[in-house]
């Protein structure tokens, strides 16, 4: 059974001008959560924005889920003002998570900005299952140092960890796709996972080519549980589900996704 | 003594007056992840067309003040897959099942009604002559008395179950359309579908949805819906089902007082899958607090100031 109800904030922390970190006591959600899944969050009593906002789960354990939230609009600005003990309305866990890598091959995980959480969660779970840390390469990029987060948590995992910022304020200067491309060129094989802006995902998919590559997409999402069809994206036609002469089919990011095989996505 | 929440609409018995609005509840199966759907007064499916439809390309939705715009474009899996994949769940969902249909031609509606009304487990058909987002069909019929009557007459002739005509607010005189569908044989009327709207992003100077126009729903349209329910329910003899911006038990009461015999909840369930059962609990609490034993005492019971 999926869960929809009110839960208490166990800790809220403002990490920079842009990013907050939230831990929420929500045992029924934490127990079920898998990497790549998300929750829909709203603030009870602030219903002028009628949609909740979707956030990927960064970690789940000990009855809590951890979320990182980028302050982008009115709703996230309100969330930044919340305090320990305040209540959030949460629905989840929603969507399908990542598939595990086909083998013990090198893993390349590429995170753009606030796309890091589902990839971090995936690494944690794989390490717990005994996946060798020396095979894991995590690339985390953002506009600027203020948009990077969870650095201590990642360092503690003892994996290969690279950073890039558009302005060079942390890590290498430039897009995070560049160091990933360079490394992947060398090995030419491995499993690739990515989450971030569409342009970054398209670039990652191109570099990964025929290799195992899973992407987590972000979309405007009125419901998050499959009933409104508002978050649908175009996939390549496969003659299996609803399609027409336009040569594409639609899949709901919330229900069939948010994780898709890169091969299935129809890039505009 | 128990409260009576049961209501008869056009010969079908609803265990309570709270239904799911078409297009906002899929085919009913997603919600059973969250709550016992047999508590609903009934399930109304998303619009079914003869053939599958992809609908409009993304983006299909935009959030607006106290509401949202959508132009989904009636995307659905089509009649055959609906019967094979979705009816088995609906047959055993434990509540009334109403299938919404949409066509491009009046004959499409008739074909859909004939087939769907013969299925076991379908209690009524809701006819969508009010979708504002498609070029053919939809509002093309619902915007005129004649167009609406033609579709309803054809459907009524072949249907073995009661017919609910779903009306659009995007007309000059909704009472005239309501009378036309009543005369054409509709057993009930549901209103309102969404209001035509538009949103533009000043940053990009682009439309916020690909179809340019979308249907406005949510709390923003509730006063329009209440006014139209009031007007129509006084002008026709068949029962009226009210919808538009309902998100709690007191909203349900407001529609009943205005003259609705039942209601549908749509947009509010996006943020809160369990809004139906919460609203039902709130409706029951309202009845207890105000000394009402029977839901029918509330219908059309609004008083002058």
XYZ file of C-alpha atoms in Angstrom:
573
model
C 0.000 0.000 0.000
C 1.302 3.421 -0.883
C 1.055 6.089 1.741
C -0.478 9.569 1.791
C -0.562 11.477 5.047
C 0.973 13.986 7.423
C 4.472 13.439 8.770
C 6.768 15.362 11.072
C 10.039 17.024 10.117
C 12.802 15.447 12.204
C 15.426 17.890 10.992
C 15.623 20.764 8.562
C 18.844 22.479 7.640
C 19.598 25.350 5.281
C 22.841 24.385 3.567
C 23.269 27.405 1.311
C 21.182 30.197 -0.179
C 19.690 27.599 -2.544
C 19.546 24.218 -0.858
C 17.784 22.749 2.168
C 18.154 19.297 3.664
C 15.131 17.637 5.238
C 14.741 14.489 7.282
C 11.152 13.400 7.763
C 9.848 10.782 10.191
C 7.764 8.620 7.878
C 8.224 4.902 8.654
C 5.614 3.554 6.194
C 7.301 5.436 3.336
C 10.896 4.814 4.460
C 10.331 1.062 4.692
C 9.157 0.787 1.097
C 11.411 3.354 -0.619
C 13.784 2.224 -3.359
C 16.441 4.290 -5.176
C 14.916 6.341 -7.987
C 11.520 6.627 -6.352
C 10.099 9.966 -5.271
C 7.578 11.535 -2.930
C 5.017 14.292 -3.500
C 5.235 16.963 -0.818
C 2.959 19.814 0.187
C 2.625 22.092 3.150
C -0.737 21.669 4.902
C -2.576 24.997 4.910
C -0.682 26.388 1.887
C -3.063 25.266 -0.799
C -2.859 28.279 -3.129
C -0.384 26.212 -5.064
C -2.681 23.326 -5.762
C -0.058 20.819 -6.875
C 2.317 19.141 -4.492
C 5.992 19.144 -5.512
C 7.902 15.962 -6.385
C 11.280 15.222 -4.770
C 13.501 12.203 -5.300
C 14.393 10.289 -2.178
C 18.026 10.831 -1.156
C 18.065 8.192 1.525
C 15.621 6.059 3.495
C 16.370 4.251 6.719
C 15.510 4.100 10.419
C 11.954 5.219 9.681
C 13.075 8.424 8.011
C 13.426 9.728 4.485
C 15.980 12.363 3.554
C 15.277 14.950 0.852
C 17.364 17.732 -0.632
C 15.316 20.626 -1.916
C 16.398 23.439 -4.196
C 14.639 26.709 -3.548
C 13.148 27.609 -6.911
C 9.710 29.121 -6.365
C 7.071 30.110 -3.822
C 6.437 26.604 -2.531
C 10.093 25.712 -1.936
C 10.666 29.162 -0.377
C 7.880 28.341 2.114
C 9.455 24.955 2.777
C 12.741 26.667 3.627
C 10.985 28.517 6.475
C 9.753 25.338 8.178
C 11.181 24.163 11.488
C 11.921 20.876 13.223
C 8.620 19.327 14.308
C 6.543 21.020 11.583
C 4.216 18.847 9.525
C 4.428 18.045 5.825
C 1.882 16.155 3.774
C 3.650 13.400 1.879
C 2.506 10.858 -0.686
C 4.746 7.999 -1.689
C 6.911 6.244 -2.430
C 5.969 6.836 -6.061
C 7.260 5.674 -9.428
C 9.657 2.926 -10.366
C 13.196 2.936 -9.121
C 16.435 2.174 -10.943
C 17.176 -1.342 -12.135
C 20.357 -2.780 -10.666
C 23.381 -2.970 -12.976
C 23.470 -6.119 -15.124
C 26.839 -7.183 -13.717
C 29.754 -6.048 -11.591
C 30.792 -3.619 -14.309
C 32.131 -0.096 -13.737
C 29.284 2.228 -12.753
C 29.107 5.806 -13.982
C 26.585 8.007 -12.213
C 26.089 11.530 -13.561
C 24.193 14.084 -11.453
C 23.163 17.527 -12.658
C 22.368 19.940 -9.810
C 19.459 18.726 -7.702
C 19.500 15.429 -9.672
C 21.988 13.932 -7.226
C 19.677 12.359 -4.551
C 18.369 9.288 -6.410
C 21.906 8.439 -7.551
C 23.303 8.784 -4.022
C 20.565 6.471 -2.722
C 21.363 3.940 -5.460
C 25.083 3.943 -4.574
C 24.270 3.439 -0.864
C 22.046 0.441 -1.585
C 24.521 -1.152 -4.020
C 27.383 -0.763 -1.533
C 25.219 -2.347 1.157
C 24.684 -5.285 -1.171
C 28.443 -5.697 -1.591
C 29.083 -3.870 -4.859
C 32.821 -2.975 -4.963
C 33.268 0.766 -4.245
C 36.303 0.959 -6.541
C 34.009 0.316 -9.523
C 31.764 3.298 -8.748
C 32.330 6.717 -10.335
C 30.012 9.542 -9.282
C 30.028 12.843 -11.181
C 28.221 15.720 -9.499
C 27.873 19.045 -11.268
C 26.064 22.304 -10.597
C 26.012 25.971 -11.536
C 28.121 27.011 -8.599
C 29.545 25.771 -5.271
C 26.359 26.956 -3.506
C 24.344 24.430 -5.527
C 26.500 21.430 -4.602
C 25.497 19.409 -1.557
C 25.887 16.102 0.279
C 29.645 16.245 -0.303
C 30.634 14.813 3.093
C 28.129 11.993 2.704
C 29.595 11.041 -0.662
C 33.209 11.297 0.477
C 32.373 8.859 3.290
C 31.377 6.239 0.705
C 34.977 5.898 -0.570
C 34.003 5.928 -4.217
C 35.526 7.879 -7.121
C 33.853 11.291 -6.780
C 34.244 14.173 -9.248
C 32.871 17.658 -9.127
C 32.310 20.341 -11.725
C 30.731 23.781 -11.643
C 29.777 26.121 -14.466
C 31.690 28.977 -12.808
C 34.634 26.914 -11.563
C 33.894 27.754 -7.910
C 34.272 24.063 -7.020
C 35.791 21.139 -8.941
C 36.623 21.556 -12.597
C 35.145 24.447 -14.523
C 32.549 23.387 -17.068
C 29.800 20.863 -17.564
C 29.845 17.636 -15.536
C 29.280 15.656 -18.724
C 32.850 16.466 -19.832
C 34.815 14.554 -17.160
C 32.311 11.686 -17.474
C 32.796 11.601 -21.259
C 36.558 11.531 -20.898
C 36.527 8.612 -18.440
C 33.872 6.670 -20.309
C 35.817 7.017 -23.586
C 38.673 5.122 -21.929
C 36.668 2.126 -20.732
C 33.870 2.235 -23.374
C 31.816 -0.075 -21.247
C 29.943 -0.055 -17.990
C 26.540 0.850 -16.629
C 25.430 4.477 -16.699
C 22.845 6.215 -14.505
C 21.962 9.898 -14.693
C 19.556 12.451 -13.306
C 19.512 16.136 -14.175
C 18.337 18.628 -16.814
C 17.082 17.178 -20.127
C 20.009 18.605 -22.130
C 22.469 16.886 -19.793
C 20.543 13.610 -19.989
C 20.535 13.746 -23.786
C 24.309 14.255 -23.774
C 24.843 11.378 -21.327
C 22.650 9.064 -23.407
C 24.668 9.872 -26.520
C 27.971 9.127 -24.775
C 26.676 5.908 -23.193
C 25.461 4.746 -26.614
C 24.597 1.044 -26.563
C 25.569 0.451 -22.943
C 23.119 -0.080 -20.094
C 21.903 3.464 -19.389
C 19.049 4.540 -17.150
C 17.869 8.113 -16.797
C 15.599 9.646 -14.192
C 13.418 12.382 -15.713
C 11.892 15.441 -14.160
C 8.529 16.869 -15.242
C 5.751 19.090 -13.987
C 3.653 16.649 -12.044
C 0.112 17.514 -10.907
C -0.650 14.139 -9.304
C 2.398 11.849 -9.194
C 0.264 8.694 -8.948
C -0.750 8.092 -12.541
C -4.196 9.613 -12.865
C -3.794 13.013 -14.525
C -1.494 12.225 -17.461
C -0.003 15.708 -17.126
C 3.610 14.528 -16.845
C 3.613 12.377 -19.977
C 6.790 12.410 -22.102
C 7.448 11.101 -25.589
C 8.988 7.665 -25.956
C 9.927 5.911 -29.182
C 7.013 4.019 -30.645
C 7.114 0.315 -29.814
C 3.748 -0.807 -31.196
C 2.699 -1.878 -27.719
C 0.767 0.936 -26.102
C -1.246 3.947 -27.167
C 0.265 5.483 -30.234
C -0.689 7.110 -33.457
C 0.684 8.256 -36.767
C 2.992 10.761 -35.141
C 5.419 7.966 -34.340
C 5.698 8.344 -30.619
C 4.007 6.968 -27.564
C 3.490 8.730 -24.283
C 4.562 7.450 -20.914
C 3.760 8.961 -17.553
C 6.949 10.043 -15.795
C 5.247 9.409 -12.447
C 3.990 5.908 -13.185
C 6.038 4.256 -15.963
C 9.040 6.396 -14.844
C 10.633 8.477 -13.504
C 13.422 6.086 -14.519
C 13.538 5.165 -18.217
C 16.019 3.284 -20.367
C 17.886 5.890 -22.413
C 17.141 3.923 -25.599
C 13.392 4.422 -25.207
C 13.416 8.205 -24.955
C 12.499 10.262 -28.001
C 14.736 13.332 -27.850
C 13.299 16.521 -29.367
C -30.199 4.994 13.769
C -27.865 5.448 10.871
C -27.488 8.357 8.550
C -28.749 7.884 5.029
C -26.146 8.893 2.467
C -27.649 6.806 -0.310
C -29.006 8.613 -3.318
C -30.743 7.554 -6.515
C -29.594 9.192 -9.722
C -31.449 8.350 -12.869
C -32.319 4.890 -11.631
C -28.860 4.012 -10.350
C -28.251 3.694 -6.675
C -25.186 5.453 -5.238
C -24.090 4.454 -1.714
C -23.056 8.072 -1.163
C -23.033 11.193 -3.342
C -19.250 11.372 -3.913
C -18.037 10.305 -7.359
C -14.669 10.616 -9.089
C -14.520 13.121 -11.954
C -13.647 11.773 -15.377
C -10.067 12.328 -16.474
C -8.871 12.749 -12.895
C -8.986 9.169 -11.682
C -7.603 7.102 -14.552
C -9.535 3.876 -14.924
C -9.906 3.470 -11.173
C -7.139 0.948 -10.581
C -4.366 3.375 -9.519
C -6.289 4.572 -6.456
C -6.511 1.160 -4.845
C -2.817 1.686 -3.970
C -4.037 4.299 -1.491
C -7.512 3.493 -0.183
C -10.482 1.159 -0.400
C -12.248 2.382 -3.547
C -15.454 0.598 -2.543
C -16.052 3.546 -0.173
C -16.646 5.811 -3.185
C -20.182 6.612 -4.276
C -18.991 5.648 -7.733
C -16.103 5.671 -10.154
C -16.299 7.639 -13.392
C -13.556 6.570 -15.800
C -11.556 8.822 -18.041
C -13.069 9.327 -21.501
C -12.964 6.236 -23.680
C -12.833 6.616 -27.472
C -13.284 3.959 -30.158
C -9.565 3.926 -30.964
C -6.600 4.653 -28.665
C -5.554 8.308 -28.515
C -2.137 9.706 -27.651
C -3.544 13.139 -26.957
C -1.589 16.353 -27.177
C 2.199 16.495 -26.958
C 3.752 17.767 -23.711
C 3.611 20.129 -21.919
C -0.008 19.352 -21.153
C -0.502 21.142 -17.830
C 0.227 24.438 -16.071
C -0.388 25.504 -12.503
C -2.342 28.735 -12.053
C -3.661 30.701 -9.067
C -5.873 28.285 -7.099
C -6.218 26.108 -10.157
C -4.579 24.504 -13.143
C -4.862 24.313 -16.913
C -4.806 21.038 -18.763
C -4.871 20.020 -22.390
C -4.408 16.276 -22.189
C -6.363 15.758 -25.413
C -8.454 12.770 -24.300
C -5.495 10.413 -24.318
C -6.813 6.930 -23.538
C -6.241 3.274 -24.330
C -9.293 2.911 -26.559
C -12.423 0.773 -26.289
C -10.979 -2.710 -26.840
C -8.139 -2.408 -24.346
C -10.454 -0.729 -21.878
C -12.776 -3.735 -22.005
C -9.961 -6.290 -21.781
C -7.559 -4.600 -19.354
C -9.648 -2.312 -17.154
C -13.143 -3.769 -16.873
C -12.016 -6.803 -14.807
C -10.876 -4.439 -12.019
C -13.964 -2.234 -12.310
C -16.316 -5.250 -12.150
C -15.059 -6.117 -8.710
C -14.315 -2.618 -7.367
C -17.339 -2.764 -5.065
C -19.045 0.432 -6.166
C -21.035 1.974 -9.006
C -19.167 2.172 -12.321
C -19.875 4.957 -14.788
C -17.948 4.942 -18.061
C -17.280 8.285 -19.754
C -17.283 8.254 -23.568
C -16.003 10.686 -26.219
C -16.287 10.574 -30.004
C -15.472 12.591 -33.086
C -18.873 11.958 -34.709
C -22.323 11.376 -33.193
C -22.154 7.817 -34.530
C -18.917 7.208 -32.570
C -20.804 8.003 -29.367
C -23.583 5.616 -30.366
C -21.143 2.790 -31.123
C -19.372 3.321 -27.803
C -22.636 3.471 -25.851
C -24.045 0.346 -27.480
C -20.956 -1.717 -26.692
C -20.175 -0.334 -23.243
C -23.751 -0.426 -21.968
C -23.899 -4.131 -22.799
C -20.914 -4.937 -20.564
C -21.629 -6.459 -17.205
C -20.511 -4.192 -14.386
C -21.279 -0.878 -16.143
C -24.067 0.995 -14.360
C -24.262 4.188 -16.403
C -22.579 6.140 -19.176
C -21.422 9.743 -18.952
C -21.307 11.430 -22.353
C -18.475 13.920 -22.767
C -19.795 16.608 -25.099
C -17.758 19.260 -23.344
C -14.026 18.668 -23.733
C -12.573 22.089 -24.594
C -9.263 20.678 -25.819
C -9.978 18.667 -28.949
C -10.551 19.907 -32.493
C -13.256 17.389 -33.347
C -16.043 16.201 -31.118
C -16.215 17.368 -27.533
C -17.296 20.959 -27.275
C -18.261 20.988 -30.948
C -21.395 19.134 -29.845
C -21.780 20.539 -26.363
C -21.748 24.192 -27.470
C -25.093 24.132 -29.228
C -28.537 22.881 -28.235
C -28.877 21.004 -31.520
C -25.405 19.420 -31.426
C -25.855 18.269 -27.836
C -29.333 16.866 -28.515
C -28.204 14.901 -31.592
C -25.503 13.072 -29.632
C -27.706 12.356 -26.614
C -30.583 11.101 -28.775
C -28.307 8.685 -30.637
C -26.729 7.406 -27.437
C -30.060 7.086 -25.670
C -31.497 5.027 -28.514
C -28.887 2.261 -28.117
C -27.855 2.393 -24.463
C -29.101 -0.196 -22.000
C -27.995 1.903 -19.023
C -28.847 5.462 -17.895
C -27.137 8.363 -19.664
C -25.512 11.334 -17.982
C -24.748 14.324 -20.233
C -21.615 16.204 -19.142
C -21.974 19.867 -19.993
C -19.520 22.652 -20.688
C -19.546 26.049 -18.975
C -18.087 27.606 -22.144
C -21.500 28.541 -23.529
C -23.749 31.585 -23.459
C -26.741 29.845 -21.936
C -26.099 26.585 -20.128
C -29.764 26.287 -19.141
C -30.772 26.054 -22.813
C -28.256 23.253 -23.407
C -29.425 21.459 -20.257
C -33.053 21.592 -21.411
C -32.018 20.345 -24.845
C -30.278 17.243 -23.465
C -33.170 16.620 -21.064
C -35.600 16.687 -24.006
C -33.252 14.407 -25.947
C -33.649 11.802 -23.216
C -30.676 12.307 -20.871
C -31.319 10.697 -17.495
C -29.024 13.087 -15.651
C -26.712 16.049 -16.234
C -23.228 16.596 -14.844
C -21.611 20.026 -14.825
C -19.265 21.775 -15.148
C -16.416 20.603 -17.352
C -13.385 22.938 -17.407
C -13.384 26.595 -18.441
C -11.260 27.536 -21.445
C -8.106 29.317 -20.323
C -4.584 30.225 -21.353
C -1.273 30.899 -19.631
C 1.860 32.489 -21.083
C 5.338 32.513 -19.585
C 6.705 36.085 -19.721
C 10.282 34.785 -19.378
C 10.197 32.621 -22.495
C 7.290 34.473 -24.167
C 5.841 31.055 -24.941
C 2.504 29.403 -24.191
C 2.699 27.272 -21.078
C 0.966 24.327 -22.739
C 1.450 22.942 -26.230
C -2.213 23.205 -27.178
C -2.143 26.964 -26.337
C -5.608 26.705 -24.751
C -6.377 24.488 -21.802
C -9.217 23.709 -19.451
C -9.158 25.528 -16.108
C -10.048 23.439 -13.060
C -9.562 23.537 -9.307
C -10.877 25.825 -6.547
C -10.628 28.819 -8.921
C -13.751 27.639 -10.821
C -15.903 26.564 -7.878
C -18.126 29.679 -7.693
C -18.837 29.406 -11.439
C -19.786 25.754 -10.990
C -22.033 26.415 -7.977
C -23.877 29.155 -9.906
C -24.434 26.890 -12.915
C -25.589 23.956 -10.768
C -28.069 26.293 -9.074
C -29.432 27.611 -12.390
C -29.632 24.254 -14.169
C -31.058 22.253 -11.270
C -33.958 24.702 -11.078
C -34.637 24.504 -14.798
C -34.685 20.734 -15.388
C -36.449 17.779 -13.756
C -33.596 15.276 -14.105
C -30.986 15.089 -11.340
C -27.872 17.250 -11.595
C -24.391 16.075 -10.607
C -22.161 18.994 -9.618
C -18.435 19.346 -10.064
C -15.805 22.056 -10.271
C -13.233 22.807 -7.602
C -14.549 20.556 -4.829
C -11.837 19.702 -2.305
C -13.559 19.008 1.040
C -16.789 17.986 2.727
C -18.135 21.519 3.069
C -17.604 22.049 -0.673
C -19.772 18.964 -1.217
C -22.449 20.454 1.050
C -22.314 23.722 -0.915
C -23.025 21.916 -4.199
C -25.859 19.884 -2.634
C -27.442 23.046 -1.208
C -27.195 24.659 -4.653
C -29.204 21.789 -6.109
C -26.824 18.965 -6.981
C -27.986 15.437 -6.125
C -24.414 14.121 -6.208
C -20.942 15.508 -6.830
C -17.671 14.636 -8.508
C -14.187 15.438 -7.207
C -11.389 15.861 -9.719
C -8.361 18.142 -9.483
C -8.185 17.972 -5.669
C -7.330 14.272 -5.763
C -4.067 14.997 -7.584
C -2.581 16.472 -4.426
C -4.515 14.208 -2.101
C -5.509 10.746 -3.353
C -7.699 10.217 -0.283
C -9.699 13.458 -0.709
C -12.818 11.404 -1.543
C -12.934 9.487 1.713
C -11.882 12.530 3.758
C -14.685 14.573 2.140
C -17.152 11.758 2.837
C -16.140 11.728 6.512
C -16.485 15.522 6.642
C -19.898 15.370 4.948
C -21.064 12.827 7.530
C -19.743 14.988 10.364
C -21.574 18.011 8.913
C -24.841 16.071 8.807
C -24.463 14.961 12.405
C -23.524 18.446 13.608
C -26.488 19.991 11.798
C -29.079 17.378 12.698
C -29.603 15.902 9.227
C -30.487 12.202 9.005
C -30.828 12.031 5.250
C -28.578 13.441 2.553
C -31.669 14.331 0.530
C -32.550 17.018 3.080
C -29.623 19.051 1.771
C -30.377 18.947 -1.943
C -31.442 22.386 -3.172
C -31.951 23.541 0.408
C -30.110 26.844 0.049
C -31.917 29.701 1.801
C -32.250 33.349 0.831
C -30.246 35.816 2.878
